[in-house]
Amino acid sequence: MNGRWEAFAGQILALWRTQRSTAWPEPVARALKLRFDSGVAELAAPVPEQRSYRWIAAPLLAFALFALTAGLLANHDPRSKGYFRLFFSDPIHLKAGFATAVVVLACFQLFTAAWIFRKLPWRKPAWVNPVHRWSGRLAFACTLPVAYHCIFKLGFRDPSNRVLAHSLLGCGVYGAFAAKVTIVRLHRFPRPVLPLAGGLLFAALIAVWYTSALWLYRHDTAAAAPAKSSPIPADASPTAGAAVFKSAGCGSCHTLKAADASGQIGPNLDDARPAFETARAKVEQGGGGMPSFGGQLTPPQIRDVAAFVAKNAGSR
């Protein structure tokens, strides 16, 4: 038996010596092909074909669906029922704080995205991709308390061009987010599509923050010294002001027991007890998260509602 194997091995060796400068024998070539070519075939598998630009209709549909849904859900009058504020002075400042955190995370997202696409001079470490994903998830989570208050408490409002732009942009943010997620999940979109979608979402977030939180911080008047008492003018009618307070919807945002109002969005007027001139200026000019009513109420109406607030705040 051993002699036969030795003879067979000798024949193979002789065959290899005579044909090593030419092609492998057919049986050996077939064996080698079966052993080694499968892995190469897997590596050389064709890259999936890129989607055509017609597929952009899918993220555009997601954008329209989510933005329109947010707008429809917000189509109601402001609701005065309370809302949590954590360690902030009121829900408006809580929302501004969360919105600012979202913008910071969005800037970090932009930085890590540039790193992922190798637009930065440094070598991309392995942790960039998961950190980019989780920072995006955290940013989305931070938008939820803001969106809930805007959609289900304040509603879609348009007392001024700024507030109207903010309402439209707020709906657009969730549409842009849905469009970006659709692009990421479907894969194989043309190369510029994902960066453009991310840029659109980033721009919408900055615009929402600019028309809300940044505006609030610019107009925020820190309560330093108590306002000086100012007398109620003789031509101001607190009785007429009570009707203005109700018709203008002041009770949806403010608490004032004299008006049976328990709004939790703005400051508690019974606690603040503003003087006449302070209330009149705030109604006319707005500030600190409150929109201006100078374009909606006449000067006598502003005077009357300020008199009503100044006379009755903290009286019960």
mmCIF file of N, CA and C in Angstrom, residues 14 32 34 52 67 70-71 81 94 107 130 144 171-172 197 200 215 217 234 240 260 262 268 302:
data_model
loop_
_atom_site.group_PDB
_atom_site.id
_atom_site.type_symbol
_atom_site.label_atom_id
_atom_site.label_comp_id
_atom_site.label_asym_id
_atom_site.label_seq_id
_atom_site.Cartn_x
_atom_site.Cartn_y
_atom_site.Cartn_z
ATOM 1 N N ALA A 14 6.507 14.416 -10.831
ATOM 2 C CA ALA A 14 7.034 14.477 -12.194
ATOM 3 C C ALA A 14 6.157 15.329 -13.078
ATOM 4 N N LEU A 32 -8.182 23.866 -7.286
ATOM 5 C CA LEU A 32 -7.789 25.188 -6.799
ATOM 6 C C LEU A 32 -8.926 26.192 -6.935
ATOM 7 N N LEU A 34 -12.153 25.575 -6.891
ATOM 8 C CA LEU A 34 -13.157 25.305 -5.883
ATOM 9 C C LEU A 34 -12.716 25.782 -4.513
ATOM 10 N N SER A 52 -32.066 56.024 -8.756
ATOM 11 C CA SER A 52 -32.198 57.196 -9.617
ATOM 12 C C SER A 52 -32.738 58.371 -8.797
ATOM 13 N N ALA A 67 -44.682 67.087 8.247
ATOM 14 C CA ALA A 67 -44.868 68.524 8.471
ATOM 15 C C ALA A 67 -46.348 68.874 8.513
ATOM 16 N N ALA A 70 -47.953 67.622 11.830
ATOM 17 C CA ALA A 70 -47.656 68.520 12.959
ATOM 18 C C ALA A 70 -48.522 69.768 12.897
ATOM 19 N N GLY A 71 -48.686 70.323 11.695
ATOM 20 C CA GLY A 71 -49.518 71.514 11.568
ATOM 21 C C GLY A 71 -50.980 71.255 11.897
ATOM 22 N N LYS A 81 -53.918 74.500 30.487
ATOM 23 C CA LYS A 81 -53.552 73.512 31.507
ATOM 24 C C LYS A 81 -52.046 73.491 31.705
ATOM 25 N N LEU A 94 -37.988 76.923 29.745
ATOM 26 C CA LEU A 94 -37.625 75.517 29.628
ATOM 27 C C LEU A 94 -37.469 75.132 28.157
ATOM 28 N N CYS A 107 -24.860 71.328 15.897
ATOM 29 C CA CYS A 107 -23.527 71.781 15.474
ATOM 30 C C CYS A 107 -22.514 70.644 15.610
ATOM 31 N N PRO A 130 -20.611 55.942 15.547
ATOM 32 C CA PRO A 130 -21.622 55.740 16.596
ATOM 33 C C PRO A 130 -21.911 57.001 17.406
ATOM 34 N N LEU A 144 -38.500 66.805 21.819
ATOM 35 C CA LEU A 144 -39.841 66.307 22.134
ATOM 36 C C LEU A 144 -40.586 67.167 23.157
ATOM 37 N N CYS A 171 -42.993 73.059 12.166
ATOM 38 C CA CYS A 171 -43.566 71.913 11.444
ATOM 39 C C CYS A 171 -42.546 71.352 10.455
ATOM 40 N N GLY A 172 -41.790 72.259 9.819
ATOM 41 C CA GLY A 172 -40.805 71.836 8.827
ATOM 42 C C GLY A 172 -39.665 71.025 9.419
ATOM 43 N N ALA A 197 -29.916 66.801 2.558
ATOM 44 C CA ALA A 197 -30.991 66.597 3.537
ATOM 45 C C ALA A 197 -30.530 66.979 4.941
ATOM 46 N N LEU A 200 -30.430 70.730 5.150
ATOM 47 C CA LEU A 200 -31.774 71.294 5.273
ATOM 48 C C LEU A 200 -32.285 71.179 6.704
ATOM 49 N N TRP A 215 -34.572 84.904 20.212
ATOM 50 C CA TRP A 215 -35.427 86.082 20.373
ATOM 51 C C TRP A 215 -35.787 86.288 21.840
ATOM 52 N N TYR A 217 -34.063 85.304 24.519
ATOM 53 C CA TYR A 217 -32.901 85.739 25.285
ATOM 54 C C TYR A 217 -32.579 87.207 25.013
ATOM 55 N N ALA A 234 -56.956 108.162 34.985
ATOM 56 C CA ALA A 234 -58.397 108.317 35.161
ATOM 57 C C ALA A 234 -59.170 107.851 33.941
ATOM 58 N N ALA A 240 -63.749 97.650 31.760
ATOM 59 C CA ALA A 240 -63.630 97.354 30.329
ATOM 60 C C ALA A 240 -62.419 96.464 30.068
ATOM 61 N N ASP A 260 -60.594 84.556 36.823
ATOM 62 C CA ASP A 260 -60.776 83.095 36.784
ATOM 63 C C ASP A 260 -59.863 82.454 35.730
ATOM 64 N N SER A 262 -56.225 80.544 34.796
ATOM 65 C CA SER A 262 -55.218 79.678 35.433
ATOM 66 C C SER A 262 -54.168 79.214 34.432
ATOM 67 N N ASN A 268 -47.263 84.134 36.425
ATOM 68 C CA ASN A 268 -48.447 84.229 37.270
ATOM 69 C C ASN A 268 -48.615 85.692 37.666
ATOM 70 N N ILE A 302 -55.497 98.567 25.320
ATOM 71 C CA ILE A 302 -54.265 98.251 26.048
ATOM 72 C C ILE A 302 -54.264 98.943 27.406
#
